[in-house]
XYZ file of C-alpha atoms in Angstrom:
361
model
C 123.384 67.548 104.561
C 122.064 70.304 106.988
C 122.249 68.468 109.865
C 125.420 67.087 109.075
C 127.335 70.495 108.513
C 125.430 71.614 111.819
C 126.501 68.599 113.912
C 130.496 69.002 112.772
C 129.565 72.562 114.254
C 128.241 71.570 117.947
C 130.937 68.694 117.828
C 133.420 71.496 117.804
C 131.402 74.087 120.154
C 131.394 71.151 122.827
C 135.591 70.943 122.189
C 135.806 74.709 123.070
C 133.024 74.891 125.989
C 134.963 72.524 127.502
C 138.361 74.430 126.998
C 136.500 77.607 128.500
C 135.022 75.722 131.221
C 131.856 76.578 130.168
C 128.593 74.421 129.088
C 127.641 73.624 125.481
C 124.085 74.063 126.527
C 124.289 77.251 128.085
C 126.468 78.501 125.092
C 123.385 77.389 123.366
C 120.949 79.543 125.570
C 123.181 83.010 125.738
C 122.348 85.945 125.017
C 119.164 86.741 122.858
C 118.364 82.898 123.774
C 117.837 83.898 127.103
C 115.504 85.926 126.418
C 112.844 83.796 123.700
C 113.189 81.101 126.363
C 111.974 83.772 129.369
C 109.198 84.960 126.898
C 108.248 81.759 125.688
C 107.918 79.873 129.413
C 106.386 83.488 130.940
C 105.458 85.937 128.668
C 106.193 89.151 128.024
C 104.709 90.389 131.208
C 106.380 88.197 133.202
C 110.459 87.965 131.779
C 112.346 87.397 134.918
C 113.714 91.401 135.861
C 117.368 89.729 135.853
C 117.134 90.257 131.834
C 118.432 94.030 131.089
C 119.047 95.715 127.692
C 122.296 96.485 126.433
C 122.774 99.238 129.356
C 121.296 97.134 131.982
C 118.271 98.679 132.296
C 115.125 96.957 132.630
C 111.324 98.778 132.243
C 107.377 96.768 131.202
C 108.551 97.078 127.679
C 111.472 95.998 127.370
C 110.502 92.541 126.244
C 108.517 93.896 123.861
C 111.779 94.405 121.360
C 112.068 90.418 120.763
C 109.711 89.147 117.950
C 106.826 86.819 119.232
C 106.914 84.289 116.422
C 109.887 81.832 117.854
C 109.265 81.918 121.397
C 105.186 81.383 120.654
C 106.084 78.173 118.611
C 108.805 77.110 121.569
C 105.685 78.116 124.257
C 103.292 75.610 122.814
C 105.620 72.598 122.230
C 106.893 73.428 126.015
C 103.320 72.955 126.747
C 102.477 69.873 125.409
C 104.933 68.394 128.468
C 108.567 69.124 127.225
C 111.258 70.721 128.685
C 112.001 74.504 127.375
C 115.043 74.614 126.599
C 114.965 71.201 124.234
C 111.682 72.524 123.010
C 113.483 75.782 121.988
C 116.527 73.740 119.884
C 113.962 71.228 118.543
C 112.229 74.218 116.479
C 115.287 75.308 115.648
C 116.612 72.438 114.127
C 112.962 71.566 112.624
C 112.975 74.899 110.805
C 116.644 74.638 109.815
C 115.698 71.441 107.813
C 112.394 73.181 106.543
C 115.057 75.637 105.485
C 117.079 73.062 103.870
C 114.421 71.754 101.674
C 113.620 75.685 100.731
C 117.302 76.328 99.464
C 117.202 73.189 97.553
C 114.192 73.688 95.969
C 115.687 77.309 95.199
C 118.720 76.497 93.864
C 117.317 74.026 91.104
C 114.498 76.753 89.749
C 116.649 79.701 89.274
C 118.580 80.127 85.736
C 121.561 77.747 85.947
C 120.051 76.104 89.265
C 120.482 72.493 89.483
C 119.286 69.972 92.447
C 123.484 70.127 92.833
C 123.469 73.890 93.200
C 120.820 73.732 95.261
C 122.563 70.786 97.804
C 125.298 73.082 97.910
C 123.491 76.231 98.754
C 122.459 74.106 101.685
C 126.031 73.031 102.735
C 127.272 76.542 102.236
C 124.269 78.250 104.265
C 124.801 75.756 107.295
C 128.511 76.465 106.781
C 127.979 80.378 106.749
C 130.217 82.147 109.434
C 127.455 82.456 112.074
C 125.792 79.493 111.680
C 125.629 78.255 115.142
C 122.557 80.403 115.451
C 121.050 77.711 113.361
C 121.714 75.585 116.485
C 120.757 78.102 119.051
C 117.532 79.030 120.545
C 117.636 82.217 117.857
C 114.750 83.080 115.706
C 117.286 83.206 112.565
C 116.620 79.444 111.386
C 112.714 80.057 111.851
C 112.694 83.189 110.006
C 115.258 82.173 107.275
C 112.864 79.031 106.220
C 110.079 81.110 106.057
C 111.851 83.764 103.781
C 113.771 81.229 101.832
C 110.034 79.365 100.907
C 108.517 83.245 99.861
C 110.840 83.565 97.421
C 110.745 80.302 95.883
C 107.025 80.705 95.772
C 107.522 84.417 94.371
C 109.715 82.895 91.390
C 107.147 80.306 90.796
C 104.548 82.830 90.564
C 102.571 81.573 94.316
C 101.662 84.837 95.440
C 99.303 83.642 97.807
C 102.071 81.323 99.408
C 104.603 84.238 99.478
C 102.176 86.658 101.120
C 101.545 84.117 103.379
C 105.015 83.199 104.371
C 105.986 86.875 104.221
C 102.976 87.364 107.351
C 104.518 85.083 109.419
C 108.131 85.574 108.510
C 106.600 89.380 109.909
C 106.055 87.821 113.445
C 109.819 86.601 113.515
C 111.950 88.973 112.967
C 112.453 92.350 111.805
C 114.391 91.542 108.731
C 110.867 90.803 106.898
C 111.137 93.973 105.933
C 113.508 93.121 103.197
C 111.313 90.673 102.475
C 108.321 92.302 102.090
C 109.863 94.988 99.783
C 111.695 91.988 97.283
C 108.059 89.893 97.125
C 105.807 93.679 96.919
C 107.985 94.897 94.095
C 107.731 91.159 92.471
C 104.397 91.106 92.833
C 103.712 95.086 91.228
C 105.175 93.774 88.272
C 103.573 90.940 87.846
C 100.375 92.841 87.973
C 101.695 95.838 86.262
C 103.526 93.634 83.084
C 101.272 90.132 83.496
C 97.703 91.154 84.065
C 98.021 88.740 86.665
C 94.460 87.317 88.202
C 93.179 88.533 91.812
C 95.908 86.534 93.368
C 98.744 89.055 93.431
C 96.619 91.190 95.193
C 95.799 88.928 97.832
C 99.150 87.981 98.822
C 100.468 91.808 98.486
C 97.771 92.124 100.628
C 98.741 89.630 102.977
C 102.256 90.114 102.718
C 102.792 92.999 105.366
C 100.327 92.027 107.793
C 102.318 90.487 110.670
C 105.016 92.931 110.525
C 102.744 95.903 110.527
C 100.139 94.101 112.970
C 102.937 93.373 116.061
C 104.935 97.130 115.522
C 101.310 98.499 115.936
C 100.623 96.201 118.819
C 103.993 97.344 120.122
C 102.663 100.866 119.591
C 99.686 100.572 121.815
C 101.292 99.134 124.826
C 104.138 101.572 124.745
C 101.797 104.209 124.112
C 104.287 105.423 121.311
C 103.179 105.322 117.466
C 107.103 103.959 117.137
C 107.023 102.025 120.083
C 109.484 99.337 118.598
C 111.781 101.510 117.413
C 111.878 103.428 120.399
C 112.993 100.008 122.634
C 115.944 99.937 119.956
C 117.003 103.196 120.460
C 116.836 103.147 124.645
C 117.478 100.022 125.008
C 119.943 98.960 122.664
C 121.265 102.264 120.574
C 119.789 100.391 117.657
C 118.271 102.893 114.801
C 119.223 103.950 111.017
C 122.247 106.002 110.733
C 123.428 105.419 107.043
C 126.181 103.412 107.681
C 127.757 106.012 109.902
C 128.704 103.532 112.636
C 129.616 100.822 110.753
C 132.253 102.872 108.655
C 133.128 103.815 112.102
C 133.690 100.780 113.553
C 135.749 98.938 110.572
C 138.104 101.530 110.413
C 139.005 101.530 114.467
C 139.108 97.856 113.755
C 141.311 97.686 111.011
C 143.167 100.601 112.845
C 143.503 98.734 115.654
C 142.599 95.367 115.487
C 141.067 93.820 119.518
C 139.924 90.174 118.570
C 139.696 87.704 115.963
C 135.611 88.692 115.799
C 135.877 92.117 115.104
C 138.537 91.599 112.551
C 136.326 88.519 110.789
C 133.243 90.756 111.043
C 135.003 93.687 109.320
C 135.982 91.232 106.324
C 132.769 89.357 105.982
C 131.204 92.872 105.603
C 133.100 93.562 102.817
C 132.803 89.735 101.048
C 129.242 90.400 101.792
C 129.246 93.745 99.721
C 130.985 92.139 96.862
C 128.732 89.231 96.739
C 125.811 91.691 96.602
C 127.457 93.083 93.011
C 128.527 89.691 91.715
C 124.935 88.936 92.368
C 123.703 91.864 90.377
C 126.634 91.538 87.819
C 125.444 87.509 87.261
C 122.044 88.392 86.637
C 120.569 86.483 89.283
C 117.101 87.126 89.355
C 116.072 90.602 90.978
C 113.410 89.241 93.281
C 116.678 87.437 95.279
C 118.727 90.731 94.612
C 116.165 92.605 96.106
C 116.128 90.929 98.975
C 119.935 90.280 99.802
C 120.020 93.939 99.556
C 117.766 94.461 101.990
C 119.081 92.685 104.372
C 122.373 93.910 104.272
C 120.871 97.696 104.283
C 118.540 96.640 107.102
C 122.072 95.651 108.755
C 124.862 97.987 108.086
C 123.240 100.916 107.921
C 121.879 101.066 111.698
C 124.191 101.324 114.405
C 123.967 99.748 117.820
C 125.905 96.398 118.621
C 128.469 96.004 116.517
C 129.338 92.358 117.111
C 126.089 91.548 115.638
C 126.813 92.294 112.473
C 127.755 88.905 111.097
C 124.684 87.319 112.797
C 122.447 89.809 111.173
C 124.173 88.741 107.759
C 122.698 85.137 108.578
C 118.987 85.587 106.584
C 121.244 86.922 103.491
C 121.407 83.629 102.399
C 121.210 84.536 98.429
C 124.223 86.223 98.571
C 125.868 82.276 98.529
C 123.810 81.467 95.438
C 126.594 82.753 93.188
C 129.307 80.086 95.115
C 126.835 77.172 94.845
C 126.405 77.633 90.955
C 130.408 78.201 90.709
C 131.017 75.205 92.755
C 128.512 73.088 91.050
C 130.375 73.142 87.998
C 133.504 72.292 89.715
C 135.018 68.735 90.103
C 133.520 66.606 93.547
C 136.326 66.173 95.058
C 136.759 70.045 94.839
C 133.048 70.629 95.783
C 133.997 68.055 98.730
C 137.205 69.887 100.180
C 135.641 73.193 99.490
C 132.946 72.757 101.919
C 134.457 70.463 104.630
C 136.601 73.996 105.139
C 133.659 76.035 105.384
C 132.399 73.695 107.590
C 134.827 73.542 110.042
C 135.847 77.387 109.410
C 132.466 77.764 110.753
C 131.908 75.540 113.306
C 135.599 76.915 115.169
C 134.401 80.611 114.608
C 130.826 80.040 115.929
C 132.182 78.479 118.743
C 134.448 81.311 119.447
C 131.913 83.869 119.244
C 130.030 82.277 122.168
C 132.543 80.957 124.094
C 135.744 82.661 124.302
C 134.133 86.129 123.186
C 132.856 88.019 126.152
C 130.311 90.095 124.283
C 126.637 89.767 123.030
C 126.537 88.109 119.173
């Protein structure tokens, strides 16, 4: 079902390459892509100087904002003899169907899952609004199957397995964060209310480790205790602000309204927000709350590119839980015509974010 939702979506990106005489597969590679496959064939010491930050400037450290965990795994398969850039889209569709699996299994154990909530979960998460990262050479797929496995292990009481995926998850991207805090505060309550056994404290333990471990190392070559967060703020005017700049933004947008991105990213903001309370008002359980929450903090409360905003929403993916179980107790042929529009709502606005739209995603 992943791959089918995802293939309707490059069957259309091809359509509108071709109407932008542009390439699917560099559409593919843009952007952030350009830079995992330049770390993951050289290195970070060795990213060709033609990649710049936001204000097309270009120091040592640059590289150093982009996660290590996706272009590592791309490095070694481009290793073993295959080309980069299908190594890079392999992994991506690899941990988009890990990710698959994880939703299922996720939308049959929470209260009023079923393995029908949880295939639509699926449909609806490879149908979100920037999906084509799922079919990019982005870290988001990576990082989402990861997350999406810690929290089915947190609400099947694995702690070891969430700390675990929550490590790596840490090496990804910097979303773990949210993460971290939804699977620490499940996991001080299950020792504070359980009396669990030593195993919540080995995966709390574990939990933080690779997002701590590569800001630190990040630290030490920068020579800057917030050496991460320093790139962000040089290179791409990326740190907290409340919200400030996002209020900012979707008012000049709905003020004065430039493209068909800016106006979608505006709205799915606000559909993300009231999915967030719907969540809360359903009773979904907190762990998932928690973590949705975090996310969209994590997202709308920093400024910096804008036109990110819906890709950032991506790893929210418990926000759709909500939809699935609605949908689930709908009639097929509802279920059916409900996500064949997603999908190709989707797979057109995906494609128009990276090849009609001028601008980073």
């Amino acid at each position: 079902m992943f791959l089918g939702v995802r293939e309707v979506g490059l069957l259309v990106l091809t359509w509108m390459a071709g109407q932008n005489n542009q390439s699917a597969t560099d559409a593919l590679k843009s952007w952030d892509g350009q830079w995992f496959l330049a770390i993951a064939g050289h290195g970070y010491a060795d990213v060709p100087p033609n990649l710049v930050d936001a204000f097309n400037r270009r120091s040592a450290e640059t590289p150093l904002a982009f996660f290590p965990g996706y272009p590592t795994v791309v490095g070694w398969l481009s290793d073993l003899g295959f080309l980069l850039l299908p190594s890079a889209l392999a992994i991506t569709v690899a941990f988009g169907v890990v990710c698959a699996y994880g939703m299922t299994r996720l939308g049959t154990i929470i209260s009023g899952g079923s393995r029908k909530v949880g295939l639509i979960l699926v449909a609806l998460f490879a149908a979100s609004p920037m999906a084509i990262v799922l079919s990019m050479a982005y870290s988001e797929a990576m990082f989402c199957a990861f997350a999406v496995w810690a929290l089915v292990f947190v609400l099947e009481r694995q702690w070891i397995g969430a700390g675990l995926c929550c490590a790596v998850a840490g090496l990804v991207r910097p979303t773990a964060a949210a993460l971290i805090l939804a699977v620490g505060l499940a996991i001080i309550v299950a020792i504070i209310q359980r009396r669990e056994t030593w195993k919540p404290w080995v995966g709390g333990l574990v939990a933080p480790v690779g997002l701590i471990g590569y800001l630190a190392w990040v630290g030490t070559q920068t020579g800057e205790w917030d050496g991460w967060f320093a790139l962000q703020r040089r290179g791409w005017d990326s740190e907290f602000d409340g919200g400030g700049a996002t209020i900012k933004f979707s008012l000049e947008v709905l003020g004065n309204a430039r493209s068909v991105l800016e106006v979608a990213t505006v709205g799915l903001i606000v559909v993300a927000l009231a999915l967030l309370v719907i969540c809360w008002r359903k009773r979904l359980e907190w762990p998932l709350v928690v973590y949705a929450a975090g996310v969209l903090a994590m997202d709308l409360c920093s400024n910096g590119l804008m036109n990110s905003k819906a890709r950032l929403m991506v790893p929210a993916f418990t926000l759709l839980i909500p939809i699935a179980i609605g949908l689930a107790k709908r009639r097929t042929s509802t279920v059916l015509l409900t996500l064949a529009g997603a999908a190709v709502a989707s797979a057109w606005f995906g494609a128009y974010s990276i090849t009609s739209w001028g601008y980073a995603i």
